[in-house]
């Protein structure tokens, strides 16, 4: 009988639409925790959509497109203590969040979904410096955006990021690679020659113009086999799409994803591009300012769509400037 109750509980909770609510159910009591000890399979459909994190002084709001388009009501908000006061610069599948705990230092990864209430988060440290080279010693650097080749718990996981060397003033931006556990970053050529990691695997690429954002262009990557100098190679090209044709695109630096509107009937989700303000990404001086002089604008978080009404419309809570970080998508 008890097994039947466990099975019934698992089946009911499996159909909660938001994965954060399903994670949270295990904290109700010991019996529920025992019943949910084995991870639940995701309901089909829909897939969980990313959360938009909006940092502010001493707190972080989580806007969930599943719980209610753009509303800060999701259970994931109870697990965001590790983000308070940090600069957020990307995420990876499974609830992994990239952050800098001291703004331009102490870069780390934390799994938000694994954080338990009233427990300290477990951080996986990331490199804070460029490794010494023939002409340079160890150099301080800051990670501006990042992604991973696989889950950081997997063997030979490789990180890739846009980094910037700094010493009193902002330096040149570079693409860099590292292995999880490295304390410094080697040159991209040195690391990529020993790995099969590809820098870009996106199907769609997004380009928007204006500030605030007013327009998007959407591209699709295609590949074809060509012969050059007698050698067969794969050549990649980008072609502009005339319409989204039922797609929902979540646009974020290093963490863009696409979904089918048809999977979310009745949930208020529209075809279009949901995007987060990342204007400060292009302002290198922002990183080196004191906390009272930093001003990350967090208000340009909206939906761009060609289906009726204005092309760009607000669908997230109004958020004032932050002294710590711009908004970022958290991938489930």
PDB file of N, CA and C in Angstrom, residues 11-89:
ATOM      1  N   UNK A  11       3.491  10.289  -9.530  1.00  0.00           N
ATOM      2  CA  UNK A  11       2.761  10.572 -10.764  1.00  0.00           C
ATOM      3  C   UNK A  11       2.094  11.945 -10.709  1.00  0.00           C
ATOM      4  N   UNK A  12       1.547  12.290  -9.541  1.00  0.00           N
ATOM      5  CA  UNK A  12       0.909  13.605  -9.393  1.00  0.00           C
ATOM      6  C   UNK A  12       1.939  14.719  -9.533  1.00  0.00           C
ATOM      7  N   UNK A  13       3.048  14.583  -8.806  1.00  0.00           N
ATOM      8  CA  UNK A  13       4.059  15.640  -8.812  1.00  0.00           C
ATOM      9  C   UNK A  13       4.751  15.736 -10.167  1.00  0.00           C
ATOM     10  N   UNK A  14       4.829  14.620 -10.875  1.00  0.00           N
ATOM     11  CA  UNK A  14       5.452  14.637 -12.203  1.00  0.00           C
ATOM     12  C   UNK A  14       4.720  15.578 -13.150  1.00  0.00           C
ATOM     13  N   UNK A  15       3.438  15.821 -12.885  1.00  0.00           N
ATOM     14  CA  UNK A  15       2.650  16.656 -13.778  1.00  0.00           C
ATOM     15  C   UNK A  15       2.571  18.114 -13.333  1.00  0.00           C
ATOM     16  N   UNK A  16       3.300  18.480 -12.268  1.00  0.00           N
ATOM     17  CA  UNK A  16       3.428  19.906 -11.967  1.00  0.00           C
ATOM     18  C   UNK A  16       4.181  20.552 -13.127  1.00  0.00           C
ATOM     19  N   UNK A  17       3.672  21.634 -13.695  1.00  0.00           N
ATOM     20  CA  UNK A  17       4.275  22.167 -14.918  1.00  0.00           C
ATOM     21  C   UNK A  17       5.679  22.720 -14.751  1.00  0.00           C
ATOM     22  N   UNK A  18       6.015  23.248 -13.570  1.00  0.00           N
ATOM     23  CA  UNK A  18       7.325  23.873 -13.377  1.00  0.00           C
ATOM     24  C   UNK A  18       8.263  22.926 -12.643  1.00  0.00           C
ATOM     25  N   UNK A  19       9.456  22.720 -13.185  1.00  0.00           N
ATOM     26  CA  UNK A  19      10.413  21.801 -12.584  1.00  0.00           C
ATOM     27  C   UNK A  19      10.856  22.278 -11.203  1.00  0.00           C
ATOM     28  N   UNK A  20      10.844  23.588 -10.962  1.00  0.00           N
ATOM     29  CA  UNK A  20      11.213  24.102  -9.636  1.00  0.00           C
ATOM     30  C   UNK A  20      10.202  23.664  -8.584  1.00  0.00           C
ATOM     31  N   UNK A  21       8.921  23.617  -8.949  1.00  0.00           N
ATOM     32  CA  UNK A  21       7.894  23.132  -8.022  1.00  0.00           C
ATOM     33  C   UNK A  21       8.079  21.644  -7.749  1.00  0.00           C
ATOM     34  N   UNK A  22       8.488  20.890  -8.771  1.00  0.00           N
ATOM     35  CA  UNK A  22       8.717  19.456  -8.571  1.00  0.00           C
ATOM     36  C   UNK A  22       9.916  19.226  -7.652  1.00  0.00           C
ATOM     37  N   UNK A  23      10.975  20.028  -7.834  1.00  0.00           N
ATOM     38  CA  UNK A  23      12.133  19.931  -6.935  1.00  0.00           C
ATOM     39  C   UNK A  23      11.728  20.275  -5.502  1.00  0.00           C
ATOM     40  N   UNK A  24      10.900  21.298  -5.356  1.00  0.00           N
ATOM     41  CA  UNK A  24      10.519  21.813  -4.043  1.00  0.00           C
ATOM     42  C   UNK A  24       9.654  20.818  -3.267  1.00  0.00           C
ATOM     43  N   UNK A  25       8.926  19.970  -3.971  1.00  0.00           N
ATOM     44  CA  UNK A  25       8.017  19.030  -3.313  1.00  0.00           C
ATOM     45  C   UNK A  25       8.762  18.069  -2.389  1.00  0.00           C
ATOM     46  N   UNK A  26      10.018  17.760  -2.723  1.00  0.00           N
ATOM     47  CA  UNK A  26      10.795  16.820  -1.906  1.00  0.00           C
ATOM     48  C   UNK A  26      11.125  17.383  -0.531  1.00  0.00           C
ATOM     49  N   UNK A  27      10.978  18.692  -0.347  1.00  0.00           N
ATOM     50  CA  UNK A  27      11.309  19.314   0.938  1.00  0.00           C
ATOM     51  C   UNK A  27      10.111  19.397   1.884  1.00  0.00           C
ATOM     52  N   UNK A  28       8.961  18.870   1.464  1.00  0.00           N
ATOM     53  CA  UNK A  28       7.751  18.978   2.282  1.00  0.00           C
ATOM     54  C   UNK A  28       7.868  18.150   3.561  1.00  0.00           C
ATOM     55  N   UNK A  29       8.276  16.882   3.435  1.00  0.00           N
ATOM     56  CA  UNK A  29       8.413  16.007   4.602  1.00  0.00           C
ATOM     57  C   UNK A  29       9.272  14.803   4.228  1.00  0.00           C
ATOM     58  N   UNK A  30       9.595  13.968   5.216  1.00  0.00           N
ATOM     59  CA  UNK A  30      10.472  12.822   4.978  1.00  0.00           C
ATOM     60  C   UNK A  30       9.855  11.818   4.008  1.00  0.00           C
ATOM     61  N   UNK A  31       8.549  11.560   4.147  1.00  0.00           N
ATOM     62  CA  UNK A  31       7.898  10.583   3.266  1.00  0.00           C
ATOM     63  C   UNK A  31       7.943  11.042   1.819  1.00  0.00           C
ATOM     64  N   UNK A  32       7.699  12.321   1.614  1.00  0.00           N
ATOM     65  CA  UNK A  32       7.754  12.839   0.242  1.00  0.00           C
ATOM     66  C   UNK A  32       9.187  12.792  -0.287  1.00  0.00           C
ATOM     67  N   UNK A  33      10.151  13.090   0.599  1.00  0.00           N
ATOM     68  CA  UNK A  33      11.547  13.055   0.168  1.00  0.00           C
ATOM     69  C   UNK A  33      11.941  11.640  -0.240  1.00  0.00           C
ATOM     70  N   UNK A  34      11.482  10.640   0.523  1.00  0.00           N
ATOM     71  CA  UNK A  34      11.788   9.247   0.196  1.00  0.00           C
ATOM     72  C   UNK A  34      11.129   8.838  -1.117  1.00  0.00           C
ATOM     73  N   UNK A  35       9.893   9.276  -1.316  1.00  0.00           N
ATOM     74  CA  UNK A  35       9.173   8.918  -2.537  1.00  0.00           C
ATOM     75  C   UNK A  35       9.805   9.545  -3.771  1.00  0.00           C
ATOM     76  N   UNK A  36      10.443  10.700  -3.581  1.00  0.00           N
ATOM     77  CA  UNK A  36      10.998  11.446  -4.714  1.00  0.00           C
ATOM     78  C   UNK A  36      12.518  11.361  -4.778  1.00  0.00           C
ATOM     79  N   UNK A  37      13.090  10.399  -4.049  1.00  0.00           N
ATOM     80  CA  UNK A  37      14.550  10.271  -4.016  1.00  0.00           C
ATOM     81  C   UNK A  37      15.115   9.999  -5.405  1.00  0.00           C
ATOM     82  N   UNK A  38      14.427   9.151  -6.169  1.00  0.00           N
ATOM     83  CA  UNK A  38      14.829   8.897  -7.551  1.00  0.00           C
ATOM     84  C   UNK A  38      14.279  10.030  -8.413  1.00  0.00           C
ATOM     85  N   UNK A  39      15.126  10.697  -9.224  1.00  0.00           N
ATOM     86  CA  UNK A  39      14.655  11.831 -10.030  1.00  0.00           C
ATOM     87  C   UNK A  39      13.456  11.468 -10.890  1.00  0.00           C
ATOM     88  N   UNK A  40      12.534  12.404 -10.994  1.00  0.00           N
ATOM     89  CA  UNK A  40      11.327  12.191 -11.788  1.00  0.00           C
ATOM     90  C   UNK A  40      11.606  12.431 -13.265  1.00  0.00           C
ATOM     91  N   UNK A  41      11.014  11.614 -14.133  1.00  0.00           N
ATOM     92  CA  UNK A  41      11.117  11.927 -15.565  1.00  0.00           C
ATOM     93  C   UNK A  41      10.306  13.170 -15.873  1.00  0.00           C
ATOM     94  N   UNK A  42      10.776  13.969 -16.807  1.00  0.00           N
ATOM     95  CA  UNK A  42      10.044  15.175 -17.174  1.00  0.00           C
ATOM     96  C   UNK A  42       8.718  14.810 -17.826  1.00  0.00           C
ATOM     97  N   UNK A  43       7.662  15.575 -17.532  1.00  0.00           N
ATOM     98  CA  UNK A  43       6.392  15.333 -18.214  1.00  0.00           C
ATOM     99  C   UNK A  43       6.514  15.684 -19.686  1.00  0.00           C
ATOM    100  N   UNK A  44       5.782  14.979 -20.524  1.00  0.00           N
ATOM    101  CA  UNK A  44       5.819  15.227 -21.966  1.00  0.00           C
ATOM    102  C   UNK A  44       4.423  15.548 -22.462  1.00  0.00           C
ATOM    103  N   UNK A  45       4.261  16.661 -23.153  1.00  0.00           N
ATOM    104  CA  UNK A  45       5.012  17.890 -23.006  1.00  0.00           C
ATOM    105  C   UNK A  45       4.492  18.670 -21.813  1.00  0.00           C
ATOM    106  N   UNK A  46       4.941  19.848 -21.477  1.00  0.00           N
ATOM    107  CA  UNK A  46       5.974  20.592 -22.200  1.00  0.00           C
ATOM    108  C   UNK A  46       7.310  20.517 -21.489  1.00  0.00           C
ATOM    109  N   UNK A  47       8.350  20.906 -22.191  1.00  0.00           N
ATOM    110  CA  UNK A  47       9.655  21.062 -21.552  1.00  0.00           C
ATOM    111  C   UNK A  47       9.650  22.318 -20.692  1.00  0.00           C
ATOM    112  N   UNK A  48      10.450  22.284 -19.631  1.00  0.00           N
ATOM    113  CA  UNK A  48      10.600  23.477 -18.798  1.00  0.00           C
ATOM    114  C   UNK A  48      11.277  24.583 -19.600  1.00  0.00           C
ATOM    115  N   UNK A  49      10.782  25.799 -19.457  1.00  0.00           N
ATOM    116  CA  UNK A  49      11.401  26.960 -20.082  1.00  0.00           C
ATOM    117  C   UNK A  49      12.387  27.610 -19.111  1.00  0.00           C
ATOM    118  N   UNK A  50      13.369  28.349 -19.615  1.00  0.00           N
ATOM    119  CA  UNK A  50      14.328  29.027 -18.724  1.00  0.00           C
ATOM    120  C   UNK A  50      13.650  30.065 -17.834  1.00  0.00           C
ATOM    121  N   UNK A  51      14.290  30.331 -16.693  1.00  0.00           N
ATOM    122  CA  UNK A  51      13.860  31.411 -15.810  1.00  0.00           C
ATOM    123  C   UNK A  51      14.697  32.648 -16.114  1.00  0.00           C
ATOM    124  N   UNK A  52      14.087  33.817 -16.041  1.00  0.00           N
ATOM    125  CA  UNK A  52      14.830  35.068 -16.159  1.00  0.00           C
ATOM    126  C   UNK A  52      15.147  35.568 -14.756  1.00  0.00           C
ATOM    127  N   UNK A  53      16.440  35.686 -14.440  1.00  0.00           N
ATOM    128  CA  UNK A  53      16.865  36.171 -13.129  1.00  0.00           C
ATOM    129  C   UNK A  53      17.141  37.665 -13.209  1.00  0.00           C
ATOM    130  N   UNK A  54      16.525  38.418 -12.282  1.00  0.00           N
ATOM    131  CA  UNK A  54      16.679  39.873 -12.236  1.00  0.00           C
ATOM    132  C   UNK A  54      17.328  40.256 -10.907  1.00  0.00           C
ATOM    133  N   UNK A  55      18.643  40.493 -10.902  1.00  0.00           N
ATOM    134  CA  UNK A  55      19.338  40.827  -9.649  1.00  0.00           C
ATOM    135  C   UNK A  55      19.040  42.259  -9.208  1.00  0.00           C
ATOM    136  N   UNK A  56      18.974  42.444  -7.901  1.00  0.00           N
ATOM    137  CA  UNK A  56      18.879  43.781  -7.322  1.00  0.00           C
ATOM    138  C   UNK A  56      19.598  43.746  -5.984  1.00  0.00           C
ATOM    139  N   UNK A  57      19.572  44.842  -5.258  1.00  0.00           N
ATOM    140  CA  UNK A  57      20.314  44.919  -4.000  1.00  0.00           C
ATOM    141  C   UNK A  57      19.800  43.895  -2.993  1.00  0.00           C
ATOM    142  N   UNK A  58      20.630  42.905  -2.677  1.00  0.00           N
ATOM    143  CA  UNK A  58      20.299  41.944  -1.631  1.00  0.00           C
ATOM    144  C   UNK A  58      19.289  40.886  -2.003  1.00  0.00           C
ATOM    145  N   UNK A  59      18.866  40.817  -3.267  1.00  0.00           N
ATOM    146  CA  UNK A  59      17.895  39.802  -3.650  1.00  0.00           C
ATOM    147  C   UNK A  59      17.979  39.554  -5.153  1.00  0.00           C
ATOM    148  N   UNK A  60      17.321  38.488  -5.592  1.00  0.00           N
ATOM    149  CA  UNK A  60      17.237  38.177  -7.015  1.00  0.00           C
ATOM    150  C   UNK A  60      15.831  37.680  -7.311  1.00  0.00           C
ATOM    151  N   UNK A  61      15.180  38.279  -8.278  1.00  0.00           N
ATOM    152  CA  UNK A  61      13.848  37.848  -8.675  1.00  0.00           C
ATOM    153  C   UNK A  61      13.970  36.790  -9.763  1.00  0.00           C
ATOM    154  N   UNK A  62      13.034  35.842  -9.778  1.00  0.00           N
ATOM    155  CA  UNK A  62      13.020  34.788 -10.790  1.00  0.00           C
ATOM    156  C   UNK A  62      11.693  34.830 -11.524  1.00  0.00           C
ATOM    157  N   UNK A  63      11.737  35.134 -12.807  1.00  0.00           N
ATOM    158  CA  UNK A  63      10.527  35.214 -13.620  1.00  0.00           C
ATOM    159  C   UNK A  63      10.392  33.934 -14.434  1.00  0.00           C
ATOM    160  N   UNK A  64       9.272  33.248 -14.254  1.00  0.00           N
ATOM    161  CA  UNK A  64       9.072  31.929 -14.851  1.00  0.00           C
ATOM    162  C   UNK A  64       8.011  32.001 -15.941  1.00  0.00           C
ATOM    163  N   UNK A  65       8.350  31.539 -17.133  1.00  0.00           N
ATOM    164  CA  UNK A  65       7.409  31.545 -18.244  1.00  0.00           C
ATOM    165  C   UNK A  65       6.414  30.393 -18.154  1.00  0.00           C
ATOM    166  N   UNK A  66       6.665  29.440 -17.253  1.00  0.00           N
ATOM    167  CA  UNK A  66       5.743  28.321 -17.054  1.00  0.00           C
ATOM    168  C   UNK A  66       4.724  28.655 -15.971  1.00  0.00           C
ATOM    169  N   UNK A  67       5.200  29.178 -14.832  1.00  0.00           N
ATOM    170  CA  UNK A  67       4.293  29.503 -13.719  1.00  0.00           C
ATOM    171  C   UNK A  67       3.306  30.605 -14.101  1.00  0.00           C
ATOM    172  N   UNK A  68       3.653  31.408 -15.051  1.00  0.00           N
ATOM    173  CA  UNK A  68       2.827  32.538 -15.466  1.00  0.00           C
ATOM    174  C   UNK A  68       3.748  33.524 -16.122  1.00  0.00           C
ATOM    175  N   UNK A  69       3.471  33.853 -17.368  1.00  0.00           N
ATOM    176  CA  UNK A  69       4.423  34.596 -18.181  1.00  0.00           C
ATOM    177  C   UNK A  69       4.984  35.809 -17.456  1.00  0.00           C
ATOM    178  N   UNK A  70       6.268  35.727 -17.131  1.00  0.00           N
ATOM    179  CA  UNK A  70       6.973  36.862 -16.573  1.00  0.00           C
ATOM    180  C   UNK A  70       6.745  37.138 -15.102  1.00  0.00           C
ATOM    181  N   UNK A  71       5.941  36.343 -14.401  1.00  0.00           N
ATOM    182  CA  UNK A  71       5.631  36.665 -13.008  1.00  0.00           C
ATOM    183  C   UNK A  71       6.675  36.085 -12.056  1.00  0.00           C
ATOM    184  N   UNK A  72       6.970  36.852 -11.010  1.00  0.00           N
ATOM    185  CA  UNK A  72       7.958  36.442 -10.008  1.00  0.00           C
ATOM    186  C   UNK A  72       7.258  35.642  -8.908  1.00  0.00           C
ATOM    187  N   UNK A  73       6.769  34.437  -9.272  1.00  0.00           N
ATOM    188  CA  UNK A  73       6.012  33.632  -8.311  1.00  0.00           C
ATOM    189  C   UNK A  73       6.562  32.215  -8.198  1.00  0.00           C
ATOM    190  N   UNK A  74       7.645  31.914  -8.891  1.00  0.00           N
ATOM    191  CA  UNK A  74       8.133  30.542  -8.981  1.00  0.00           C
ATOM    192  C   UNK A  74       8.895  30.128  -7.722  1.00  0.00           C
ATOM    193  N   UNK A  75       8.797  28.832  -7.380  1.00  0.00           N
ATOM    194  CA  UNK A  75       9.475  28.303  -6.189  1.00  0.00           C
ATOM    195  C   UNK A  75      10.993  28.397  -6.290  1.00  0.00           C
ATOM    196  N   UNK A  76      11.534  28.554  -7.492  1.00  0.00           N
ATOM    197  CA  UNK A  76      12.991  28.624  -7.653  1.00  0.00           C
ATOM    198  C   UNK A  76      13.567  29.839  -6.936  1.00  0.00           C
ATOM    199  N   UNK A  77      12.735  30.852  -6.660  1.00  0.00           N
ATOM    200  CA  UNK A  77      13.245  32.074  -6.024  1.00  0.00           C
ATOM    201  C   UNK A  77      13.766  31.808  -4.616  1.00  0.00           C
ATOM    202  N   UNK A  78      13.320  30.708  -3.992  1.00  0.00           N
ATOM    203  CA  UNK A  78      13.781  30.386  -2.640  1.00  0.00           C
ATOM    204  C   UNK A  78      15.199  29.807  -2.636  1.00  0.00           C
ATOM    205  N   UNK A  79      15.743  29.521  -3.828  1.00  0.00           N
ATOM    206  CA  UNK A  79      17.061  28.890  -3.909  1.00  0.00           C
ATOM    207  C   UNK A  79      18.129  29.825  -4.475  1.00  0.00           C
ATOM    208  N   UNK A  80      17.853  31.115  -4.485  1.00  0.00           N
ATOM    209  CA  UNK A  80      18.734  32.061  -5.161  1.00  0.00           C
ATOM    210  C   UNK A  80      19.646  32.845  -4.223  1.00  0.00           C
ATOM    211  N   UNK A  81      19.774  32.399  -2.972  1.00  0.00           N
ATOM    212  CA  UNK A  81      20.615  33.121  -2.016  1.00  0.00           C
ATOM    213  C   UNK A  81      22.050  33.258  -2.525  1.00  0.00           C
ATOM    214  N   UNK A  82      22.552  32.227  -3.209  1.00  0.00           N
ATOM    215  CA  UNK A  82      23.937  32.247  -3.697  1.00  0.00           C
ATOM    216  C   UNK A  82      24.173  33.337  -4.731  1.00  0.00           C
ATOM    217  N   UNK A  83      23.110  33.847  -5.344  1.00  0.00           N
ATOM    218  CA  UNK A  83      23.270  34.861  -6.390  1.00  0.00           C
ATOM    219  C   UNK A  83      23.290  36.280  -5.836  1.00  0.00           C
ATOM    220  N   UNK A  84      22.893  36.463  -4.587  1.00  0.00           N
ATOM    221  CA  UNK A  84      22.760  37.813  -4.042  1.00  0.00           C
ATOM    222  C   UNK A  84      24.118  38.521  -3.991  1.00  0.00           C
ATOM    223  N   UNK A  85      24.199  39.670  -4.624  1.00  0.00           N
ATOM    224  CA  UNK A  85      25.429  40.453  -4.636  1.00  0.00           C
ATOM    225  C   UNK A  85      26.443  40.011  -5.667  1.00  0.00           C
ATOM    226  N   UNK A  86      26.164  38.943  -6.419  1.00  0.00           N
ATOM    227  CA  UNK A  86      27.117  38.429  -7.404  1.00  0.00           C
ATOM    228  C   UNK A  86      26.817  38.989  -8.792  1.00  0.00           C
ATOM    229  N   UNK A  87      27.822  38.940  -9.653  1.00  0.00           N
ATOM    230  CA  UNK A  87      27.610  39.260 -11.065  1.00  0.00           C
ATOM    231  C   UNK A  87      27.342  37.957 -11.811  1.00  0.00           C
ATOM    232  N   UNK A  88      26.238  37.885 -12.524  1.00  0.00           N
ATOM    233  CA  UNK A  88      25.832  36.677 -13.235  1.00  0.00           C
ATOM    234  C   UNK A  88      26.226  36.811 -14.706  1.00  0.00           C
ATOM    235  N   UNK A  89      26.807  35.741 -15.274  1.00  0.00           N
ATOM    236  CA  UNK A  89      27.262  35.883 -16.665  1.00  0.00           C
ATOM    237  C   UNK A  89      26.969  34.659 -17.529  1.00  0.00           C
TER     238      UNK A  89
END
